[in-house]
Amino acid sequence: MKIIMLGAPGAGKGTQAKMIADKYGIPHISTGDIFRANIKNGTELGKKAKTFMDQGLLVPDELTCDLVVDRISREDAKDGFILDGFPRTIPQAECLTDALKERGESMDYAVNVDVPDENIITRMAGRRACLNCGATYHIVNIPTKVEGICDRCGEKVVLRADDEPETVKKRLDVYHDQTQPLIEYYSNQGILKTVDGTQPMTDVFDAIVALLEA
Ligand code: AP5
Ligand code: MG
């Protein structure tokens, strides 16, 4: 099963993608997590990506497409994968479509997690992320068992640099401008599914599973 998670920043793509990846035993591929890991490790890619991410801007397509095409070509992705945060522009979507076409394949589902902008800013202010293993929490909705410590790996959880309210507003503008057109792109491909992302996390998950298994 090959799935794309679409949705605004903070819609819950990462939260749902991890649960879906666990349920179906497929890798969860988050370009945001890959960039953050590179920033943490001080790589050249990380240094380049950071300048864009900290401003709430997209990392250029040429730094992003090859990375994902390479990742989905690995052995563990041969029976499927879930993409979270990619594609984010029409050229990225075309790059993905073309790379899969070369192998005689195509994506199965694009799941749009729909959350209005009003809900996003409060969610992001409460989000805490583990920069070590990629786990995400929310101080009210999904707290860690021990305050400030990741349940999964024991590292500290932090407010992401791009979750400051002003940067979130910029990311929402970028989303509407560059990423939202993908909803129509995948609708035209006949694989778009939309879920109401304002429901509690487990209800969103059940709704996605129902769509995937319909
Ligand atoms: P990325 O890491 O992908 O960030 P994003 O798309 O802005 O999305 P988020 O991770 O912020 O939100 P999410 O939808 O995963 O929500 P989450 O599950 O955490 O990208 C970061 C940056 O990297 C980009 O701005 C860009 O610069 C760059 N980048 C990445 N990919 C790129 C690409 N392809 N091209 C170019 N640049 C790229 O949930 C949010 C919060 O809400 C959490 O606290 C969570 O616990 C809580 N929550 C989740 N579900 C619910 C619920 N149902 N009810 C209540 N709370 C909930
Ligand atoms: Mg995410």
PDB file of C-alpha atoms and ligand atoms in Angstrom:
ATOM      1  CA  MET A   1       0.000   0.000   0.000  1.00  0.00           C
ATOM      2  CA  LYS A   2       1.448   3.363  -1.078  1.00  0.00           C
ATOM      3  CA  ILE A   3      -0.072   6.315   0.752  1.00  0.00           C
ATOM      4  CA  ILE A   4       0.465  10.088   0.747  1.00  0.00           C
ATOM      5  CA  MET A   5      -0.614  12.178   3.736  1.00  0.00           C
ATOM      6  CA  LEU A   6      -1.799  15.635   2.716  1.00  0.00           C
ATOM      7  CA  GLY A   7      -2.814  18.453   5.024  1.00  0.00           C
ATOM      8  CA  ALA A   8      -1.822  21.807   6.459  1.00  0.00           C
ATOM      9  CA  PRO A   9       1.077  22.111   8.898  1.00  0.00           C
ATOM     10  CA  GLY A  10      -0.177  20.738  12.202  1.00  0.00           C
ATOM     11  CA  ALA A  11      -3.156  18.904  10.682  1.00  0.00           C
ATOM     12  CA  GLY A  12      -1.889  15.667  12.227  1.00  0.00           C
ATOM     13  CA  LYS A  13      -0.154  14.078   9.237  1.00  0.00           C
ATOM     14  CA  GLY A  14       2.773  12.856  11.314  1.00  0.00           C
ATOM     15  CA  THR A  15       0.591  11.596  14.173  1.00  0.00           C
ATOM     16  CA  GLN A  16      -1.579   9.546  11.796  1.00  0.00           C
ATOM     17  CA  ALA A  17       1.253   8.457   9.488  1.00  0.00           C
ATOM     18  CA  LYS A  18       3.106   6.797  12.372  1.00  0.00           C
ATOM     19  CA  MET A  19       0.009   4.840  13.432  1.00  0.00           C
ATOM     20  CA  ILE A  20      -0.773   3.766   9.860  1.00  0.00           C
ATOM     21  CA  ALA A  21       2.846   2.718   9.284  1.00  0.00           C
ATOM     22  CA  ASP A  22       2.688   0.559  12.448  1.00  0.00           C
ATOM     23  CA  LYS A  23      -0.643  -0.998  11.518  1.00  0.00           C
ATOM     24  CA  TYR A  24       0.374  -1.968   7.980  1.00  0.00           C
ATOM     25  CA  GLY A  25       4.084  -2.619   8.619  1.00  0.00           C
ATOM     26  CA  ILE A  26       5.271  -0.091   6.031  1.00  0.00           C
ATOM     27  CA  PRO A  27       7.951   2.602   6.475  1.00  0.00           C
ATOM     28  CA  HIS A  28       6.914   6.106   7.514  1.00  0.00           C
ATOM     29  CA  ILE A  29       8.839   8.582   5.372  1.00  0.00           C
ATOM     30  CA  SER A  30       8.672  12.175   6.620  1.00  0.00           C
ATOM     31  CA  THR A  31      10.747  14.724   4.729  1.00  0.00           C
ATOM     32  CA  GLY A  32      10.455  17.091   7.708  1.00  0.00           C
ATOM     33  CA  ASP A  33      11.909  14.402  10.020  1.00  0.00           C
ATOM     34  CA  ILE A  34      14.692  13.670   7.504  1.00  0.00           C
ATOM     35  CA  PHE A  35      15.609  17.376   7.322  1.00  0.00           C
ATOM     36  CA  ARG A  36      15.464  17.766  11.124  1.00  0.00           C
ATOM     37  CA  ALA A  37      17.739  14.734  11.595  1.00  0.00           C
ATOM     38  CA  ASN A  38      20.183  16.271   9.103  1.00  0.00           C
ATOM     39  CA  ILE A  39      20.085  19.601  10.952  1.00  0.00           C
ATOM     40  CA  LYS A  40      20.739  17.838  14.259  1.00  0.00           C
ATOM     41  CA  ASN A  41      23.695  15.954  12.741  1.00  0.00           C
ATOM     42  CA  GLY A  42      25.097  19.108  11.114  1.00  0.00           C
ATOM     43  CA  THR A  43      25.170  17.707   7.553  1.00  0.00           C
ATOM     44  CA  GLU A  44      25.473  19.889   4.432  1.00  0.00           C
ATOM     45  CA  LEU A  45      21.854  19.084   3.560  1.00  0.00           C
ATOM     46  CA  GLY A  46      20.807  20.060   7.091  1.00  0.00           C
ATOM     47  CA  LYS A  47      22.618  23.410   6.864  1.00  0.00           C
ATOM     48  CA  LYS A  48      20.923  24.220   3.560  1.00  0.00           C
ATOM     49  CA  ALA A  49      17.466  23.066   4.721  1.00  0.00           C
ATOM     50  CA  LYS A  50      17.624  24.970   8.023  1.00  0.00           C
ATOM     51  CA  THR A  51      17.754  28.403   6.392  1.00  0.00           C
ATOM     52  CA  PHE A  52      14.420  27.730   4.684  1.00  0.00           C
ATOM     53  CA  MET A  53      12.705  25.815   7.477  1.00  0.00           C
ATOM     54  CA  ASP A  54      13.385  28.402  10.171  1.00  0.00           C
ATOM     55  CA  GLN A  55      11.602  30.992   8.040  1.00  0.00           C
ATOM     56  CA  GLY A  56       8.622  28.721   7.406  1.00  0.00           C
ATOM     57  CA  LEU A  57       9.564  28.415   3.726  1.00  0.00           C
ATOM     58  CA  LEU A  58       9.796  25.237   1.669  1.00  0.00           C
ATOM     59  CA  VAL A  59      13.151  23.619   1.057  1.00  0.00           C
ATOM     60  CA  PRO A  60      13.807  23.822  -2.741  1.00  0.00           C
ATOM     61  CA  ASP A  61      12.400  20.943  -4.819  1.00  0.00           C
ATOM     62  CA  GLU A  62      15.855  19.938  -6.093  1.00  0.00           C
ATOM     63  CA  LEU A  63      16.978  19.136  -2.539  1.00  0.00           C
ATOM     64  CA  THR A  64      13.827  17.161  -1.841  1.00  0.00           C
ATOM     65  CA  CYS A  65      12.790  15.040  -4.845  1.00  0.00           C
ATOM     66  CA  ASP A  66      15.942  12.927  -5.247  1.00  0.00           C
ATOM     67  CA  LEU A  67      16.019  12.285  -1.527  1.00  0.00           C
ATOM     68  CA  VAL A  68      12.523  10.788  -1.566  1.00  0.00           C
ATOM     69  CA  VAL A  69      12.977   8.870  -4.818  1.00  0.00           C
ATOM     70  CA  ASP A  70      16.108   7.325  -3.324  1.00  0.00           C
ATOM     71  CA  ARG A  71      14.323   6.490  -0.045  1.00  0.00           C
ATOM     72  CA  ILE A  72      11.349   4.754  -1.691  1.00  0.00           C
ATOM     73  CA  SER A  73      13.740   2.652  -3.771  1.00  0.00           C
ATOM     74  CA  ARG A  74      15.119   0.905  -0.685  1.00  0.00           C
ATOM     75  CA  GLU A  75      14.304  -2.702   0.113  1.00  0.00           C
ATOM     76  CA  ASP A  76      12.008  -1.936   3.073  1.00  0.00           C
ATOM     77  CA  ALA A  77       9.726   0.178   0.845  1.00  0.00           C
ATOM     78  CA  LYS A  78       9.142  -2.454  -1.821  1.00  0.00           C
ATOM     79  CA  ASP A  79       5.723  -3.471  -0.448  1.00  0.00           C
ATOM     80  CA  GLY A  80       4.587   0.074   0.237  1.00  0.00           C
ATOM     81  CA  PHE A  81       5.270   3.194   2.264  1.00  0.00           C
ATOM     82  CA  ILE A  82       3.569   6.231   3.694  1.00  0.00           C
ATOM     83  CA  LEU A  83       4.780   9.690   2.677  1.00  0.00           C
ATOM     84  CA  ASP A  84       4.297  12.484   5.221  1.00  0.00           C
ATOM     85  CA  GLY A  85       5.095  16.041   4.129  1.00  0.00           C
ATOM     86  CA  PHE A  86       5.937  15.046   0.560  1.00  0.00           C
ATOM     87  CA  PRO A  87       4.950  15.984  -2.088  1.00  0.00           C
ATOM     88  CA  ARG A  88       4.343  19.611  -1.176  1.00  0.00           C
ATOM     89  CA  THR A  89       4.437  21.276  -4.575  1.00  0.00           C
ATOM     90  CA  ILE A  90       3.140  20.308  -8.016  1.00  0.00           C
ATOM     91  CA  PRO A  91       6.720  19.750  -9.346  1.00  0.00           C
ATOM     92  CA  GLN A  92       7.381  17.367  -6.406  1.00  0.00           C
ATOM     93  CA  ALA A  93       4.168  15.473  -7.186  1.00  0.00           C
ATOM     94  CA  GLU A  94       5.178  15.201 -10.842  1.00  0.00           C
ATOM     95  CA  CYS A  95       8.635  13.974  -9.842  1.00  0.00           C
ATOM     96  CA  LEU A  96       7.028  11.251  -7.704  1.00  0.00           C
ATOM     97  CA  THR A  97       4.507  10.260 -10.382  1.00  0.00           C
ATOM     98  CA  ASP A  98       7.315   9.982 -12.965  1.00  0.00           C
ATOM     99  CA  ALA A  99       9.651   7.992 -10.687  1.00  0.00           C
ATOM    100  CA  LEU A 100       6.902   5.479  -9.939  1.00  0.00           C
ATOM    101  CA  LYS A 101       5.806   5.313 -13.572  1.00  0.00           C
ATOM    102  CA  GLU A 102       9.332   4.218 -14.523  1.00  0.00           C
ATOM    103  CA  ARG A 103       8.772   1.175 -12.332  1.00  0.00           C
ATOM    104  CA  GLY A 104       5.245   0.600 -13.638  1.00  0.00           C
ATOM    105  CA  GLU A 105       3.725   1.719 -10.342  1.00  0.00           C
ATOM    106  CA  SER A 106       1.554   4.508  -8.965  1.00  0.00           C
ATOM    107  CA  MET A 107       0.347   5.781  -5.593  1.00  0.00           C
ATOM    108  CA  ASP A 108      -2.753   4.093  -4.131  1.00  0.00           C
ATOM    109  CA  TYR A 109      -4.158   6.798  -1.841  1.00  0.00           C
ATOM    110  CA  ALA A 110      -3.699  10.466  -1.009  1.00  0.00           C
ATOM    111  CA  VAL A 111      -5.314  11.080   2.385  1.00  0.00           C
ATOM    112  CA  ASN A 112      -6.150  14.717   3.075  1.00  0.00           C
ATOM    113  CA  VAL A 113      -6.388  15.438   6.806  1.00  0.00           C
ATOM    114  CA  ASP A 114      -8.643  18.470   6.823  1.00  0.00           C
ATOM    115  CA  VAL A 115      -8.245  20.998   9.680  1.00  0.00           C
ATOM    116  CA  PRO A 116      -9.203  24.698   9.451  1.00  0.00           C
ATOM    117  CA  ASP A 117      -6.468  27.299  10.012  1.00  0.00           C
ATOM    118  CA  GLU A 118      -8.088  28.513  13.286  1.00  0.00           C
ATOM    119  CA  ASN A 119      -7.370  25.164  14.964  1.00  0.00           C
ATOM    120  CA  ILE A 120      -3.797  24.962  13.728  1.00  0.00           C
ATOM    121  CA  ILE A 121      -2.096  27.756  15.651  1.00  0.00           C
ATOM    122  CA  THR A 122      -3.213  26.515  19.093  1.00  0.00           C
ATOM    123  CA  ARG A 123      -2.222  22.974  18.221  1.00  0.00           C
ATOM    124  CA  MET A 124       1.248  23.981  17.169  1.00  0.00           C
ATOM    125  CA  ALA A 125       1.927  26.098  20.248  1.00  0.00           C
ATOM    126  CA  GLY A 126       1.257  23.000  22.370  1.00  0.00           C
ATOM    127  CA  ARG A 127       3.199  20.547  20.258  1.00  0.00           C
ATOM    128  CA  ARG A 128       6.377  19.061  21.655  1.00  0.00           C
ATOM    129  CA  ALA A 129       8.667  17.082  19.400  1.00  0.00           C
ATOM    130  CA  CYS A 130      11.473  14.642  20.043  1.00  0.00           C
ATOM    131  CA  LEU A 131      14.315  15.597  17.716  1.00  0.00           C
ATOM    132  CA  ASN A 132      15.938  12.220  18.373  1.00  0.00           C
ATOM    133  CA  CYS A 133      13.227   9.731  17.292  1.00  0.00           C
ATOM    134  CA  GLY A 134      10.625  11.992  15.664  1.00  0.00           C
ATOM    135  CA  ALA A 135       7.811  11.285  18.159  1.00  0.00           C
ATOM    136  CA  THR A 136       5.332  14.139  18.641  1.00  0.00           C
ATOM    137  CA  TYR A 137       3.174  15.047  21.613  1.00  0.00           C
ATOM    138  CA  HIS A 138       0.833  17.802  22.665  1.00  0.00           C
ATOM    139  CA  ILE A 139       1.022  19.321  26.148  1.00  0.00           C
ATOM    140  CA  VAL A 140      -2.771  19.009  26.579  1.00  0.00           C
ATOM    141  CA  ASN A 141      -4.074  16.491  24.014  1.00  0.00           C
ATOM    142  CA  ILE A 142      -1.254  13.938  23.936  1.00  0.00           C
ATOM    143  CA  PRO A 143       1.125  14.576  26.864  1.00  0.00           C
ATOM    144  CA  THR A 144       4.314  12.648  27.565  1.00  0.00           C
ATOM    145  CA  LYS A 145       4.150  10.292  30.579  1.00  0.00           C
ATOM    146  CA  VAL A 146       6.997  12.189  32.265  1.00  0.00           C
ATOM    147  CA  GLU A 147       6.898  15.936  31.621  1.00  0.00           C
ATOM    148  CA  GLY A 148       9.418  16.990  28.974  1.00  0.00           C
ATOM    149  CA  ILE A 149      10.735  13.470  28.280  1.00  0.00           C
ATOM    150  CA  CYS A 150      10.004  11.357  25.200  1.00  0.00           C
ATOM    151  CA  ASP A 151       8.025   8.174  26.044  1.00  0.00           C
ATOM    152  CA  ARG A 152       9.677   6.312  23.198  1.00  0.00           C
ATOM    153  CA  CYS A 153      13.404   7.073  23.586  1.00  0.00           C
ATOM    154  CA  GLY A 154      13.888   9.067  26.807  1.00  0.00           C
ATOM    155  CA  GLU A 155      15.352  12.196  25.147  1.00  0.00           C
ATOM    156  CA  LYS A 156      14.057  15.701  25.891  1.00  0.00           C
ATOM    157  CA  VAL A 157      11.051  16.930  23.905  1.00  0.00           C
ATOM    158  CA  VAL A 158      11.126  20.531  22.639  1.00  0.00           C
ATOM    159  CA  LEU A 159       9.063  23.213  20.904  1.00  0.00           C
ATOM    160  CA  ARG A 160      10.154  23.023  17.257  1.00  0.00           C
ATOM    161  CA  ALA A 161      11.967  26.145  16.018  1.00  0.00           C
ATOM    162  CA  ASP A 162       9.320  26.610  13.308  1.00  0.00           C
ATOM    163  CA  ASP A 163       6.353  26.324  15.721  1.00  0.00           C
ATOM    164  CA  GLU A 164       6.574  29.928  16.933  1.00  0.00           C
ATOM    165  CA  PRO A 165       3.177  31.530  16.077  1.00  0.00           C
ATOM    166  CA  GLU A 166       4.589  33.985  13.483  1.00  0.00           C
ATOM    167  CA  THR A 167       6.374  31.169  11.648  1.00  0.00           C
ATOM    168  CA  VAL A 168       3.251  28.986  11.777  1.00  0.00           C
ATOM    169  CA  LYS A 169       1.300  31.779  10.038  1.00  0.00           C
ATOM    170  CA  LYS A 170       3.938  31.912   7.319  1.00  0.00           C
ATOM    171  CA  ARG A 171       3.823  28.111   6.920  1.00  0.00           C
ATOM    172  CA  LEU A 172       0.038  28.263   6.546  1.00  0.00           C
ATOM    173  CA  ASP A 173       0.388  30.879   3.777  1.00  0.00           C
ATOM    174  CA  VAL A 174       2.950  28.712   2.020  1.00  0.00           C
ATOM    175  CA  TYR A 175       0.639  25.702   2.408  1.00  0.00           C
ATOM    176  CA  HIS A 176      -2.340  27.467   0.803  1.00  0.00           C
ATOM    177  CA  ASP A 177      -0.203  28.829  -1.976  1.00  0.00           C
ATOM    178  CA  GLN A 178       1.966  25.836  -2.916  1.00  0.00           C
ATOM    179  CA  THR A 179       0.614  22.642  -1.346  1.00  0.00           C
ATOM    180  CA  GLN A 180      -3.174  22.949  -1.431  1.00  0.00           C
ATOM    181  CA  PRO A 181      -3.220  22.606  -5.260  1.00  0.00           C
ATOM    182  CA  LEU A 182      -2.179  18.976  -4.698  1.00  0.00           C
ATOM    183  CA  ILE A 183      -5.702  18.228  -3.468  1.00  0.00           C
ATOM    184  CA  GLU A 184      -6.976  18.840  -6.978  1.00  0.00           C
ATOM    185  CA  TYR A 185      -3.978  17.045  -8.516  1.00  0.00           C
ATOM    186  CA  TYR A 186      -4.740  13.816  -6.606  1.00  0.00           C
ATOM    187  CA  SER A 187      -8.473  14.238  -6.990  1.00  0.00           C
ATOM    188  CA  ASN A 188      -7.878  14.257 -10.757  1.00  0.00           C
ATOM    189  CA  GLN A 189      -5.855  11.044 -10.362  1.00  0.00           C
ATOM    190  CA  GLY A 190      -8.884   9.542  -8.588  1.00  0.00           C
ATOM    191  CA  ILE A 191      -7.036   8.620  -5.376  1.00  0.00           C
ATOM    192  CA  LEU A 192      -7.980  11.475  -3.023  1.00  0.00           C
ATOM    193  CA  LYS A 193      -9.664  10.625   0.318  1.00  0.00           C
ATOM    194  CA  THR A 194     -10.559  13.324   2.832  1.00  0.00           C
ATOM    195  CA  VAL A 195     -10.999  12.924   6.599  1.00  0.00           C
ATOM    196  CA  ASP A 196     -12.115  15.434   9.210  1.00  0.00           C
ATOM    197  CA  GLY A 197      -8.904  16.063  11.158  1.00  0.00           C
ATOM    198  CA  THR A 198     -10.601  18.043  13.941  1.00  0.00           C
ATOM    199  CA  GLN A 199     -11.876  14.848  15.594  1.00  0.00           C
ATOM    200  CA  PRO A 200      -9.947  13.172  18.430  1.00  0.00           C
ATOM    201  CA  MET A 201      -6.791  11.455  17.178  1.00  0.00           C
ATOM    202  CA  THR A 202      -8.158   7.883  17.492  1.00  0.00           C
ATOM    203  CA  ASP A 203     -11.334   8.816  15.566  1.00  0.00           C
ATOM    204  CA  VAL A 204      -9.243  10.317  12.770  1.00  0.00           C
ATOM    205  CA  PHE A 205      -7.243   7.077  12.666  1.00  0.00           C
ATOM    206  CA  ASP A 206     -10.393   4.902  12.528  1.00  0.00           C
ATOM    207  CA  ALA A 207     -11.759   7.072   9.712  1.00  0.00           C
ATOM    208  CA  ILE A 208      -8.547   6.680   7.694  1.00  0.00           C
ATOM    209  CA  VAL A 209      -8.440   2.906   8.196  1.00  0.00           C
ATOM    210  CA  ALA A 210     -12.087   2.681   7.098  1.00  0.00           C
ATOM    211  CA  LEU A 211     -11.243   4.591   3.899  1.00  0.00           C
ATOM    212  CA  LEU A 212      -8.184   2.456   3.165  1.00  0.00           C
ATOM    213  CA  GLU A 213     -10.109  -0.769   3.693  1.00  0.00           C
ATOM    214  CA  ALA A 214     -13.343   0.268   1.962  1.00  0.00           C
TER     215      ALA A 214
HETATM  216  P1  AP5 B   1       7.080  19.056   8.332  1.00  0.00           P
HETATM  217  O1  AP5 B   1       7.848  18.473   9.435  1.00  0.00           O
HETATM  218  O2  AP5 B   1       6.493  18.161   7.314  1.00  0.00           O
HETATM  219  O3  AP5 B   1       5.994  20.017   8.930  1.00  0.00           O
HETATM  220  P2  AP5 B   1       4.489  20.353   8.476  1.00  0.00           P
HETATM  221  O4  AP5 B   1       3.946  19.846   7.241  1.00  0.00           O
HETATM  222  O5  AP5 B   1       4.438  21.821   8.616  1.00  0.00           O
HETATM  223  O6  AP5 B   1       3.673  19.546   9.385  1.00  0.00           O
HETATM  224  P3  AP5 B   1       3.873  19.329  10.870  1.00  0.00           P
HETATM  225  O7  AP5 B   1       4.869  18.264  11.136  1.00  0.00           O
HETATM  226  O8  AP5 B   1       4.085  20.663  11.515  1.00  0.00           O
HETATM  227  O9  AP5 B   1       2.423  18.867  11.276  1.00  0.00           O
HETATM  228  P4  AP5 B   1       1.734  17.433  11.162  1.00  0.00           P
HETATM  229  O10 AP5 B   1       0.630  17.538  10.158  1.00  0.00           O
HETATM  230  O11 AP5 B   1       2.722  16.346  11.010  1.00  0.00           O
HETATM  231  O12 AP5 B   1       1.042  17.405  12.590  1.00  0.00           O
HETATM  232  P5  AP5 B   1       1.377  16.545  13.902  1.00  0.00           P
HETATM  233  O13 AP5 B   1       0.961  15.138  13.708  1.00  0.00           O
HETATM  234  O14 AP5 B   1       2.730  16.822  14.407  1.00  0.00           O
HETATM  235  O15 AP5 B   1       7.996  20.125   7.575  1.00  0.00           O
HETATM  236  C1  AP5 B   1       8.718  21.116   8.268  1.00  0.00           C
HETATM  237  C2  AP5 B   1       9.445  21.984   7.285  1.00  0.00           C
HETATM  238  O16 AP5 B   1      10.372  21.187   6.522  1.00  0.00           O
HETATM  239  C3  AP5 B   1       8.587  22.672   6.228  1.00  0.00           C
HETATM  240  O17 AP5 B   1       8.046  23.874   6.702  1.00  0.00           O
HETATM  241  C4  AP5 B   1       9.601  22.858   5.102  1.00  0.00           C
HETATM  242  O18 AP5 B   1      10.440  23.955   5.352  1.00  0.00           O
HETATM  243  C5  AP5 B   1      10.436  21.603   5.188  1.00  0.00           C
HETATM  244  N1  AP5 B   1       9.944  20.526   4.312  1.00  0.00           N
HETATM  245  C6  AP5 B   1       9.477  19.290   4.710  1.00  0.00           C
HETATM  246  N2  AP5 B   1       9.085  18.571   3.657  1.00  0.00           N
HETATM  247  C7  AP5 B   1       9.291  19.341   2.557  1.00  0.00           C
HETATM  248  C8  AP5 B   1       9.058  19.155   1.169  1.00  0.00           C
HETATM  249  N3  AP5 B   1       8.510  18.033   0.691  1.00  0.00           N
HETATM  250  N4  AP5 B   1       9.389  20.171   0.336  1.00  0.00           N
HETATM  251  C9  AP5 B   1       9.913  21.313   0.792  1.00  0.00           C
HETATM  252  N5  AP5 B   1      10.149  21.560   2.094  1.00  0.00           N
HETATM  253  C10 AP5 B   1       9.839  20.585   2.976  1.00  0.00           C
HETATM  254  O19 AP5 B   1       0.292  17.209  14.878  1.00  0.00           O
HETATM  255  C11 AP5 B   1       0.388  18.568  15.275  1.00  0.00           C
HETATM  256  C12 AP5 B   1       0.052  18.702  16.773  1.00  0.00           C
HETATM  257  O20 AP5 B   1      -1.321  18.427  16.976  1.00  0.00           O
HETATM  258  C13 AP5 B   1       0.817  17.728  17.670  1.00  0.00           C
HETATM  259  O21 AP5 B   1       1.110  18.341  18.873  1.00  0.00           O
HETATM  260  C14 AP5 B   1      -0.158  16.566  17.869  1.00  0.00           C
HETATM  261  O22 AP5 B   1       0.086  15.892  19.069  1.00  0.00           O
HETATM  262  C15 AP5 B   1      -1.502  17.289  17.844  1.00  0.00           C
HETATM  263  N6  AP5 B   1      -2.571  16.489  17.271  1.00  0.00           N
HETATM  264  C16 AP5 B   1      -2.476  15.613  16.224  1.00  0.00           C
HETATM  265  N7  AP5 B   1      -3.686  15.082  15.934  1.00  0.00           N
HETATM  266  C17 AP5 B   1      -4.563  15.672  16.795  1.00  0.00           C
HETATM  267  C18 AP5 B   1      -5.984  15.569  16.971  1.00  0.00           C
HETATM  268  N8  AP5 B   1      -6.743  14.764  16.192  1.00  0.00           N
HETATM  269  N9  AP5 B   1      -6.559  16.322  17.933  1.00  0.00           N
HETATM  270  C19 AP5 B   1      -5.807  17.143  18.702  1.00  0.00           C
HETATM  271  N10 AP5 B   1      -4.474  17.290  18.599  1.00  0.00           N
HETATM  272  C20 AP5 B   1      -3.852  16.559  17.646  1.00  0.00           C
HETATM  273 MG    MG B   2       4.823  16.294  10.899  1.00  0.00          MG
END
